[in-house]
PDB file of C-alpha atoms in Angstrom:
ATOM      1  CA  MET A  17     -13.932   3.201  33.155  1.00 68.00           C
ATOM      2  CA  LYS A  18     -13.536   4.057  29.482  1.00 90.00           C
ATOM      3  CA  LYS A  19     -11.493   2.016  27.024  1.00 95.00           C
ATOM      4  CA  ILE A  20      -8.948   3.281  24.514  1.00 97.00           C
ATOM      5  CA  LEU A  21      -7.842   1.005  21.681  1.00 95.00           C
ATOM      6  CA  PHE A  22      -4.229   1.570  20.707  1.00 94.00           C
ATOM      7  CA  PRO A  23      -3.149  -0.266  17.522  1.00 90.00           C
ATOM      8  CA  THR A  24       0.619  -0.490  17.133  1.00 88.00           C
ATOM      9  CA  ASP A  25       3.253  -1.943  14.842  1.00 85.00           C
ATOM     10  CA  PHE A  26       5.906  -0.922  17.407  1.00 86.00           C
ATOM     11  CA  SER A  27       7.347   1.652  15.014  1.00 87.00           C
ATOM     12  CA  PRO A  28       8.696   4.996  16.316  1.00 89.00           C
ATOM     13  CA  VAL A  29       5.540   6.693  15.028  1.00 87.00           C
ATOM     14  CA  ALA A  30       3.339   4.286  16.984  1.00 89.00           C
ATOM     15  CA  THR A  31       5.493   4.498  20.094  1.00 92.00           C
ATOM     16  CA  ASN A  32       5.236   8.285  20.014  1.00 92.00           C
ATOM     17  CA  ALA A  33       1.453   7.994  19.765  1.00 93.00           C
ATOM     18  CA  PHE A  34       1.501   5.687  22.791  1.00 95.00           C
ATOM     19  CA  VAL A  35       2.636   8.611  24.953  1.00 96.00           C
ATOM     20  CA  HIS A  36      -0.434  10.552  23.804  1.00 96.00           C
ATOM     21  CA  ALA A  37      -2.621   7.519  24.488  1.00 96.00           C
ATOM     22  CA  LEU A  38      -1.225   7.232  28.017  1.00 96.00           C
ATOM     23  CA  GLU A  39      -1.728  10.884  28.835  1.00 96.00           C
ATOM     24  CA  PHE A  40      -5.189  10.892  27.283  1.00 95.00           C
ATOM     25  CA  ALA A  41      -6.135   7.772  29.240  1.00 96.00           C
ATOM     26  CA  ASN A  42      -4.971   9.430  32.424  1.00 95.00           C
ATOM     27  CA  LYS A  43      -7.134  12.481  31.804  1.00 93.00           C
ATOM     28  CA  VAL A  44     -10.331  10.668  30.789  1.00 91.00           C
ATOM     29  CA  LYS A  45      -9.878   7.841  33.340  1.00 93.00           C
ATOM     30  CA  ALA A  46      -9.525   5.067  30.773  1.00 95.00           C
ATOM     31  CA  GLU A  47      -7.717   1.782  30.324  1.00 96.00           C
ATOM     32  CA  ILE A  48      -5.738   0.967  27.184  1.00 96.00           C
ATOM     33  CA  VAL A  49      -6.220  -2.082  24.995  1.00 94.00           C
ATOM     34  CA  LEU A  50      -2.990  -2.630  23.070  1.00 91.00           C
ATOM     35  CA  LEU A  51      -3.510  -4.228  19.637  1.00 91.00           C
ATOM     36  CA  HIS A  52      -0.929  -5.739  17.317  1.00 86.00           C
ATOM     37  CA  THR A  53      -2.047  -7.554  14.173  1.00 83.00           C
ATOM     38  CA  PHE A  54      -0.215  -9.762  11.714  1.00 73.00           C
ATOM     39  CA  ASP A  55      -1.013 -11.309   8.346  1.00 64.00           C
ATOM     40  CA  ALA A  56      -1.154 -15.051   7.808  1.00 60.00           C
ATOM     41  CA  PRO A  57       1.099 -16.494   5.088  1.00 53.00           C
ATOM     42  CA  SER A  58      -0.455 -16.011   1.664  1.00 59.00           C
ATOM     43  CA  PHE A  59      -0.640 -18.669  -1.035  1.00 57.00           C
ATOM     44  CA  ASP A  60      -2.171 -19.335  -4.433  1.00 56.00           C
ATOM     45  CA  SER A  61      -5.825 -20.280  -3.970  1.00 56.00           C
ATOM     46  CA  SER A  62      -5.377 -23.197  -6.371  1.00 57.00           C
ATOM     47  CA  PHE A  63      -2.601 -24.709  -4.290  1.00 58.00           C
ATOM     48  CA  PHE A  64      -2.703 -25.156  -0.523  1.00 56.00           C
ATOM     49  CA  PRO A  65       0.849 -25.910   0.640  1.00 59.00           C
ATOM     50  CA  PRO A  66       1.177 -29.051   2.765  1.00 62.00           C
ATOM     51  CA  ASN A  67       3.407 -27.186   5.214  1.00 59.00           C
ATOM     52  CA  TYR A  68       0.971 -24.274   5.662  1.00 53.00           C
ATOM     53  CA  THR A  69       0.426 -25.029   9.336  1.00 60.00           C
ATOM     54  CA  ILE A  70       4.167 -24.924   9.945  1.00 59.00           C
ATOM     55  CA  LEU A  71       4.441 -21.643   8.051  1.00 54.00           C
ATOM     56  CA  TYR A  72       1.518 -20.138   9.954  1.00 53.00           C
ATOM     57  CA  ASN A  73       2.868 -21.242  13.319  1.00 60.00           C
ATOM     58  CA  SER A  74       6.246 -19.775  12.446  1.00 60.00           C
ATOM     59  CA  VAL A  75       4.726 -16.388  11.564  1.00 56.00           C
ATOM     60  CA  GLU A  76       2.564 -16.442  14.670  1.00 58.00           C
ATOM     61  CA  LEU A  77       5.529 -17.310  16.879  1.00 58.00           C
ATOM     62  CA  THR A  78       7.669 -14.559  15.344  1.00 61.00           C
ATOM     63  CA  ASN A  79       4.962 -11.989  16.000  1.00 63.00           C
ATOM     64  CA  PHE A  80       4.407 -13.326  19.493  1.00 61.00           C
ATOM     65  CA  GLU A  81       8.107 -12.997  20.275  1.00 68.00           C
ATOM     66  CA  GLN A  82       8.139  -9.426  18.965  1.00 70.00           C
ATOM     67  CA  PHE A  83       5.007  -8.668  20.947  1.00 74.00           C
ATOM     68  CA  LYS A  84       6.538 -10.173  24.087  1.00 75.00           C
ATOM     69  CA  ASP A  85       9.705  -8.093  23.630  1.00 81.00           C
ATOM     70  CA  GLU A  86       8.000  -4.796  22.848  1.00 84.00           C
ATOM     71  CA  VAL A  87       5.263  -4.699  25.487  1.00 86.00           C
ATOM     72  CA  PRO A  88       7.715  -4.252  28.397  1.00 88.00           C
ATOM     73  CA  LYS A  89       9.182  -1.252  26.556  1.00 91.00           C
ATOM     74  CA  LEU A  90       5.757   0.372  26.484  1.00 92.00           C
ATOM     75  CA  ARG A  91       5.256  -0.384  30.162  1.00 93.00           C
ATOM     76  CA  ALA A  92       8.620   1.267  30.828  1.00 94.00           C
ATOM     77  CA  ILE A  93       7.403   4.405  29.043  1.00 95.00           C
ATOM     78  CA  ALA A  94       4.362   4.429  31.324  1.00 95.00           C
ATOM     79  CA  GLU A  95       6.596   4.153  34.383  1.00 96.00           C
ATOM     80  CA  GLU A  96       8.863   6.959  33.165  1.00 95.00           C
ATOM     81  CA  ARG A  97       5.818   9.242  32.977  1.00 96.00           C
ATOM     82  CA  ASN A  98       4.454   8.035  36.341  1.00 96.00           C
ATOM     83  CA  LEU A  99       1.471   6.529  34.546  1.00 96.00           C
ATOM     84  CA  GLN A 100       2.062   2.906  35.505  1.00 94.00           C
ATOM     85  CA  HIS A 101      -1.330   2.886  37.241  1.00 95.00           C
ATOM     86  CA  ILE A 102      -3.097   2.870  33.861  1.00 96.00           C
ATOM     87  CA  THR A 103      -4.420  -0.589  33.076  1.00 94.00           C
ATOM     88  CA  LEU A 104      -2.910  -2.121  29.916  1.00 93.00           C
ATOM     89  CA  SER A 105      -4.323  -5.225  28.283  1.00 90.00           C
ATOM     90  CA  HIS A 106      -2.964  -6.871  25.146  1.00 87.00           C
ATOM     91  CA  ARG A 107      -4.356  -8.332  21.941  1.00 86.00           C
ATOM     92  CA  LEU A 108      -2.225 -10.173  19.362  1.00 83.00           C
ATOM     93  CA  THR A 109      -4.526 -10.899  16.447  1.00 84.00           C
ATOM     94  CA  GLU A 110      -4.167 -12.367  12.978  1.00 79.00           C
ATOM     95  CA  GLY A 111      -5.994 -10.442  10.309  1.00 79.00           C
ATOM     96  CA  ASP A 112      -6.441  -7.149   8.510  1.00 80.00           C
ATOM     97  CA  LEU A 113      -5.764  -4.184  10.793  1.00 81.00           C
ATOM     98  CA  THR A 114      -8.925  -2.282   9.897  1.00 82.00           C
ATOM     99  CA  SER A 115     -11.182  -5.306  10.350  1.00 84.00           C
ATOM    100  CA  CYS A 116      -9.541  -6.182  13.663  1.00 87.00           C
ATOM    101  CA  ILE A 117     -10.046  -2.651  14.939  1.00 88.00           C
ATOM    102  CA  PHE A 118     -13.705  -2.694  13.962  1.00 88.00           C
ATOM    103  CA  ASP A 119     -14.248  -6.095  15.604  1.00 90.00           C
ATOM    104  CA  ILE A 120     -12.498  -5.204  18.864  1.00 92.00           C
ATOM    105  CA  THR A 121     -14.203  -1.800  19.000  1.00 92.00           C
ATOM    106  CA  GLN A 122     -17.545  -3.553  18.960  1.00 90.00           C
ATOM    107  CA  ASP A 123     -16.684  -6.583  21.092  1.00 91.00           C
ATOM    108  CA  GLU A 124     -14.978  -4.636  23.874  1.00 91.00           C
ATOM    109  CA  ASP A 125     -17.070  -1.450  23.861  1.00 93.00           C
ATOM    110  CA  ILE A 126     -14.141   0.769  22.909  1.00 95.00           C
ATOM    111  CA  ASP A 127     -14.700   4.508  23.460  1.00 93.00           C
ATOM    112  CA  PHE A 128     -11.686   5.936  21.591  1.00 94.00           C
ATOM    113  CA  VAL A 129      -9.010   4.831  19.149  1.00 92.00           C
ATOM    114  CA  VAL A 130      -5.583   6.470  19.391  1.00 93.00           C
ATOM    115  CA  MET A 131      -3.128   5.791  16.570  1.00 87.00           C
ATOM    116  CA  GLY A 132      -0.015   7.242  14.975  1.00 85.00           C
ATOM    117  CA  THR A 133       0.171   8.732  11.468  1.00 78.00           C
ATOM    118  CA  ASN A 134       3.133   9.514   9.255  1.00 69.00           C
ATOM    119  CA  GLY A 135       2.990  13.301   9.247  1.00 47.00           C
ATOM    120  CA  VAL A 136       2.899  15.801   6.423  1.00 41.00           C
ATOM    121  CA  GLN A 137       4.187  13.454   3.741  1.00 42.00           C
ATOM    122  CA  GLY A 138       1.158  11.285   4.329  1.00 38.00           C
ATOM    123  CA  TRP A 139      -1.548  13.943   4.217  1.00 38.00           C
ATOM    124  CA  ASP A 140      -2.086  13.726   0.457  1.00 41.00           C
ATOM    125  CA  ASP A 141      -3.213  10.113   0.679  1.00 41.00           C
ATOM    126  CA  PHE A 142      -4.291  10.185   4.313  1.00 41.00           C
ATOM    127  CA  PHE A 143      -7.944   9.988   3.340  1.00 40.00           C
ATOM    128  CA  ALA A 144      -7.499   8.068   0.103  1.00 38.00           C
ATOM    129  CA  GLY A 145      -7.671   4.428   1.085  1.00 40.00           C
ATOM    130  CA  THR A 146      -5.144   4.094   3.894  1.00 54.00           C
ATOM    131  CA  ASN A 147      -5.871   2.149   7.062  1.00 59.00           C
ATOM    132  CA  THR A 148      -6.292   5.366   9.000  1.00 62.00           C
ATOM    133  CA  ALA A 149      -8.761   6.708   6.442  1.00 61.00           C
ATOM    134  CA  ASN A 150     -10.883   3.583   6.580  1.00 64.00           C
ATOM    135  CA  ILE A 151     -10.860   3.529  10.364  1.00 68.00           C
ATOM    136  CA  ILE A 152     -11.967   7.161  10.477  1.00 67.00           C
ATOM    137  CA  THR A 153     -14.595   7.156   7.752  1.00 62.00           C
ATOM    138  CA  ASP A 154     -16.118   3.757   8.499  1.00 65.00           C
ATOM    139  CA  GLY A 155     -15.659   3.658  12.257  1.00 69.00           C
ATOM    140  CA  THR A 156     -18.171   4.351  15.008  1.00 79.00           C
ATOM    141  CA  VAL A 157     -15.940   5.883  17.710  1.00 88.00           C
ATOM    142  CA  PRO A 158     -13.714   8.975  17.827  1.00 90.00           C
ATOM    143  CA  VAL A 159     -10.178   8.471  16.507  1.00 88.00           C
ATOM    144  CA  LEU A 160      -7.265  10.548  17.778  1.00 90.00           C
ATOM    145  CA  CYS A 161      -4.656  10.658  15.010  1.00 85.00           C
ATOM    146  CA  VAL A 162      -1.181  11.546  16.254  1.00 87.00           C
ATOM    147  CA  PRO A 163       1.488  12.593  13.724  1.00 82.00           C
ATOM    148  CA  GLY A 164       4.902  11.077  14.238  1.00 82.00           C
ATOM    149  CA  ASP A 165       6.419  14.509  14.962  1.00 80.00           C
ATOM    150  CA  ALA A 166       3.860  15.417  17.611  1.00 86.00           C
ATOM    151  CA  GLU A 167       5.464  15.721  21.007  1.00 89.00           C
ATOM    152  CA  TYR A 168       2.923  15.421  23.779  1.00 93.00           C
ATOM    153  CA  ARG A 169       1.843  18.674  25.346  1.00 90.00           C
ATOM    154  CA  PRO A 170      -1.063  19.326  27.726  1.00 92.00           C
ATOM    155  CA  ILE A 171      -4.358  20.065  26.026  1.00 93.00           C
ATOM    156  CA  HIS A 172      -5.393  23.679  26.586  1.00 95.00           C
ATOM    157  CA  GLN A 173      -7.159  24.684  23.366  1.00 96.00           C
ATOM    158  CA  ILE A 174      -9.378  22.417  21.240  1.00 96.00           C
ATOM    159  CA  CYS A 175     -10.700  23.581  17.884  1.00 95.00           C
ATOM    160  CA  PHE A 176     -14.118  22.158  17.030  1.00 94.00           C
ATOM    161  CA  THR A 177     -15.211  22.785  13.446  1.00 90.00           C
ATOM    162  CA  THR A 178     -18.953  22.909  12.902  1.00 91.00           C
ATOM    163  CA  ARG A 179     -21.668  23.706  10.418  1.00 89.00           C
ATOM    164  CA  PHE A 180     -24.281  24.036  13.175  1.00 92.00           C
ATOM    165  CA  ARG A 181     -26.125  20.920  12.133  1.00 87.00           C
ATOM    166  CA  LYS A 182     -28.182  18.947  14.638  1.00 85.00           C
ATOM    167  CA  LYS A 183     -25.751  16.055  14.380  1.00 83.00           C
ATOM    168  CA  ASP A 184     -22.907  18.353  15.457  1.00 90.00           C
ATOM    169  CA  LYS A 185     -24.367  18.872  18.929  1.00 91.00           C
ATOM    170  CA  LYS A 186     -23.712  15.340  20.142  1.00 89.00           C
ATOM    171  CA  ALA A 187     -20.117  15.584  18.945  1.00 90.00           C
ATOM    172  CA  LEU A 188     -19.649  18.964  20.621  1.00 94.00           C
ATOM    173  CA  LYS A 189     -20.896  17.485  23.888  1.00 94.00           C
ATOM    174  CA  GLN A 190     -18.307  14.695  23.535  1.00 91.00           C
ATOM    175  CA  VAL A 191     -15.554  17.239  23.005  1.00 94.00           C
ATOM    176  CA  LEU A 192     -16.766  19.326  25.940  1.00 96.00           C
ATOM    177  CA  ALA A 193     -16.617  16.244  28.164  1.00 93.00           C
ATOM    178  CA  ILE A 194     -12.966  15.827  27.160  1.00 93.00           C
ATOM    179  CA  ALA A 195     -12.338  19.534  27.708  1.00 95.00           C
ATOM    180  CA  ARG A 196     -13.685  19.419  31.252  1.00 94.00           C
ATOM    181  CA  LYS A 197     -11.456  16.487  32.170  1.00 92.00           C
ATOM    182  CA  THR A 198      -8.358  18.075  30.643  1.00 91.00           C
ATOM    183  CA  GLY A 199      -9.069  21.613  31.809  1.00 93.00           C
ATOM    184  CA  ALA A 200      -9.180  22.787  28.195  1.00 96.00           C
ATOM    185  CA  LYS A 201     -11.303  25.326  26.371  1.00 97.00           C
ATOM    186  CA  VAL A 202     -13.129  24.601  23.120  1.00 97.00           C
ATOM    187  CA  LYS A 203     -12.990  27.052  20.258  1.00 97.00           C
ATOM    188  CA  CYS A 204     -16.004  26.298  18.075  1.00 96.00           C
ATOM    189  CA  LEU A 205     -15.288  27.485  14.536  1.00 95.00           C
ATOM    190  CA  TYR A 206     -17.749  28.085  11.719  1.00 94.00           C
ATOM    191  CA  VAL A 207     -16.445  29.296   8.372  1.00 92.00           C
ATOM    192  CA  LYS A 208     -19.257  31.228   6.716  1.00 93.00           C
ATOM    193  CA  THR A 209     -19.031  31.160   2.916  1.00 91.00           C
ATOM    194  CA  ALA A 210     -21.130  32.935   0.303  1.00 91.00           C
ATOM    195  CA  ASN A 211     -23.295  29.815   0.079  1.00 89.00           C
ATOM    196  CA  SER A 212     -23.702  29.303   3.825  1.00 88.00           C
ATOM    197  CA  ASP A 213     -27.275  28.797   5.018  1.00 86.00           C
ATOM    198  CA  VAL A 214     -26.719  29.182   8.770  1.00 91.00           C
ATOM    199  CA  VAL A 215     -28.613  32.157  10.183  1.00 91.00           C
ATOM    200  CA  LYS A 216     -27.633  34.300  13.168  1.00 92.00           C
ATOM    201  CA  ASP A 217     -30.527  32.960  15.250  1.00 94.00           C
ATOM    202  CA  THR A 218     -29.114  29.438  14.994  1.00 94.00           C
ATOM    203  CA  ILE A 219     -25.706  30.544  16.193  1.00 94.00           C
ATOM    204  CA  LYS A 220     -27.294  32.543  19.031  1.00 95.00           C
ATOM    205  CA  ALA A 221     -29.327  29.505  20.083  1.00 96.00           C
ATOM    206  CA  TRP A 222     -26.141  27.419  20.316  1.00 96.00           C
ATOM    207  CA  GLU A 223     -24.393  30.137  22.306  1.00 96.00           C
ATOM    208  CA  ASP A 224     -27.288  30.216  24.762  1.00 96.00           C
ATOM    209  CA  GLU A 225     -27.517  26.434  25.062  1.00 96.00           C
ATOM    210  CA  PHE A 226     -23.798  26.053  25.815  1.00 97.00           C
ATOM    211  CA  SER A 227     -23.349  29.267  27.802  1.00 96.00           C
ATOM    212  CA  ALA A 228     -22.330  27.350  30.943  1.00 96.00           C
ATOM    213  CA  ASP A 229     -19.726  25.250  29.128  1.00 96.00           C
ATOM    214  CA  PRO A 230     -16.038  26.009  28.430  1.00 96.00           C
ATOM    215  CA  VAL A 231     -16.670  26.896  24.777  1.00 97.00           C
ATOM    216  CA  GLU A 232     -16.380  30.001  22.633  1.00 96.00           C
ATOM    217  CA  PHE A 233     -18.076  30.384  19.251  1.00 97.00           C
ATOM    218  CA  HIS A 234     -16.175  31.959  16.380  1.00 96.00           C
ATOM    219  CA  VAL A 235     -17.423  32.837  12.896  1.00 95.00           C
ATOM    220  CA  MET A 236     -14.974  33.520  10.079  1.00 94.00           C
ATOM    221  CA  ILE A 237     -16.335  34.891   6.806  1.00 94.00           C
ATOM    222  CA  SER A 238     -14.429  33.372   3.893  1.00 93.00           C
ATOM    223  CA  ASP A 239     -14.863  31.168   0.862  1.00 89.00           C
ATOM    224  CA  ASP A 240     -11.539  29.508   1.657  1.00 84.00           C
ATOM    225  CA  VAL A 241     -12.748  27.048   4.294  1.00 82.00           C
ATOM    226  CA  GLN A 242      -9.539  25.045   4.532  1.00 77.00           C
ATOM    227  CA  GLY A 243      -7.283  28.079   4.676  1.00 81.00           C
ATOM    228  CA  SER A 244      -9.476  29.687   7.326  1.00 87.00           C
ATOM    229  CA  ILE A 245      -9.258  26.601   9.526  1.00 85.00           C
ATOM    230  CA  TYR A 246      -5.471  26.677   9.435  1.00 82.00           C
ATOM    231  CA  ASP A 247      -5.306  30.424  10.032  1.00 87.00           C
ATOM    232  CA  PHE A 248      -7.525  29.898  13.066  1.00 91.00           C
ATOM    233  CA  ILE A 249      -5.278  27.107  14.354  1.00 89.00           C
ATOM    234  CA  GLN A 250      -2.314  29.462  14.216  1.00 86.00           C
ATOM    235  CA  GLN A 251      -4.094  32.420  15.771  1.00 91.00           C
ATOM    236  CA  LYS A 252      -5.557  30.483  18.699  1.00 92.00           C
ATOM    237  CA  ASP A 253      -2.584  28.206  19.423  1.00 91.00           C
ATOM    238  CA  ILE A 254      -4.729  25.101  19.030  1.00 93.00           C
ATOM    239  CA  ASP A 255      -3.540  21.816  20.584  1.00 93.00           C
ATOM    240  CA  ILE A 256      -6.061  19.462  18.953  1.00 92.00           C
ATOM    241  CA  LEU A 257      -8.150  19.944  15.813  1.00 89.00           C
ATOM    242  CA  THR A 258     -11.527  18.217  15.914  1.00 89.00           C
ATOM    243  CA  LEU A 259     -13.266  17.269  12.676  1.00 81.00           C
ATOM    244  CA  LEU A 260     -16.617  15.620  12.143  1.00 80.00           C
ATOM    245  CA  HIS A 261     -16.438  13.231   9.247  1.00 67.00           C
ATOM    246  CA  TYR A 262     -19.554  13.386   7.156  1.00 52.00           C
ATOM    247  CA  LYS A 263     -17.976  11.718   4.175  1.00 49.00           C
ATOM    248  CA  ARG A 264     -14.531  10.951   2.819  1.00 48.00           C
ATOM    249  CA  SER A 265     -14.633  13.702   0.182  1.00 49.00           C
ATOM    250  CA  PHE A 266     -15.037  16.410   2.841  1.00 47.00           C
ATOM    251  CA  LEU A 267     -12.024  15.207   4.780  1.00 49.00           C
ATOM    252  CA  ALA A 268     -10.034  14.845   1.585  1.00 51.00           C
ATOM    253  CA  SER A 269     -10.805  18.453   0.675  1.00 50.00           C
ATOM    254  CA  ILE A 270      -9.411  19.594   4.017  1.00 49.00           C
ATOM    255  CA  PHE A 271      -6.111  17.838   3.390  1.00 48.00           C
ATOM    256  CA  ASN A 272      -5.683  18.101  -0.365  1.00 47.00           C
ATOM    257  CA  SER A 273      -2.279  18.694  -1.888  1.00 39.00           C
ATOM    258  CA  SER A 274      -2.899  22.397  -2.514  1.00 46.00           C
ATOM    259  CA  LEU A 275      -2.724  22.913   1.238  1.00 44.00           C
ATOM    260  CA  THR A 276       0.573  21.128   1.749  1.00 41.00           C
ATOM    261  CA  ARG A 277       2.486  24.340   2.357  1.00 44.00           C
ATOM    262  CA  LYS A 278      -0.146  25.659   4.747  1.00 49.00           C
ATOM    263  CA  ILE A 279      -0.207  22.553   6.880  1.00 49.00           C
ATOM    264  CA  ALA A 280       3.566  22.161   6.897  1.00 46.00           C
ATOM    265  CA  ASN A 281       3.675  24.158  10.120  1.00 48.00           C
ATOM    266  CA  TYR A 282       1.093  21.902  11.751  1.00 52.00           C
ATOM    267  CA  THR A 283       2.570  18.464  11.262  1.00 56.00           C
ATOM    268  CA  ASP A 284       2.617  18.109  15.019  1.00 75.00           C
ATOM    269  CA  LEU A 285      -1.094  18.788  15.466  1.00 83.00           C
ATOM    270  CA  PRO A 286      -3.157  15.776  16.599  1.00 88.00           C
ATOM    271  CA  ILE A 287      -6.550  15.446  14.947  1.00 85.00           C
ATOM    272  CA  LEU A 288      -9.623  14.066  16.697  1.00 89.00           C
ATOM    273  CA  ALA A 289     -11.998  12.670  14.075  1.00 85.00           C
ATOM    274  CA  ILE A 290     -15.533  12.112  15.347  1.00 86.00           C
ATOM    275  CA  PRO A 291     -18.168  10.183  13.395  1.00 80.00           C
ATOM    276  CA  ALA A 292     -21.213  12.282  12.568  1.00 68.00           C
ATOM    277  CA  GLU A 293     -24.623  10.687  12.928  1.00 60.00           C
ATOM    278  CA  VAL A 294     -26.571  10.160   9.732  1.00 41.00           C
ATOM    279  CA  GLU A 295     -29.689  12.265   9.565  1.00 39.00           C
TER     280      GLU A 295
END
């Protein structure tokens, strides 16, 4: 049984992502670990208030009460979708969200993280220091990022972007495992630029190695990598875009502000970010 970590602040964006987490859990035969974090009261380091314990307990109780009220609502969503059989466990934790996610991912052998994002208005700073950016770039497990406008729909087409590096193969195998369980097909996309160093023999070797898998390999010749990715998404009616994160600057280049108009039509496209192994 796999484990999906679902961090939530109980906002509409998070609740929408919960539907995706439920459906994804159902397909990959996983349980969901529900995480809500809260910050302890802050104070001047030179002065520790005598009533700090009271303040802390009050904050903890408030968050506990919210947690207690909201969890049944999520269980109701599961029942509405006939997914009440999915195991839900709960974690209410004090601390920084990113640190808590990293700790729980390691302690509980988490396989995936599913979390909501704010949509197109957040793309410009999505990979510039936000919680989601840190979780993606510094994490060790795949993260499914679900925009707030993304209504759940069955996964039929997955776009996997690649540069045909050795490290990409493990990630492709992960995506293919998801594709088999969801009945989806993987469209493996390579954008060949003037500076590309991938030779035809390499591509042919990949095609031969994965010939029995539900994957097609596509090569687009263009120096506009970002634009080509989005054109491909439109042409192939992609349901999930998969990106390997080599470094923050690469991801930032994909979602820089010059592409805002291009991605405006894809605010409802979930993104699966997979950590690439360091060579």
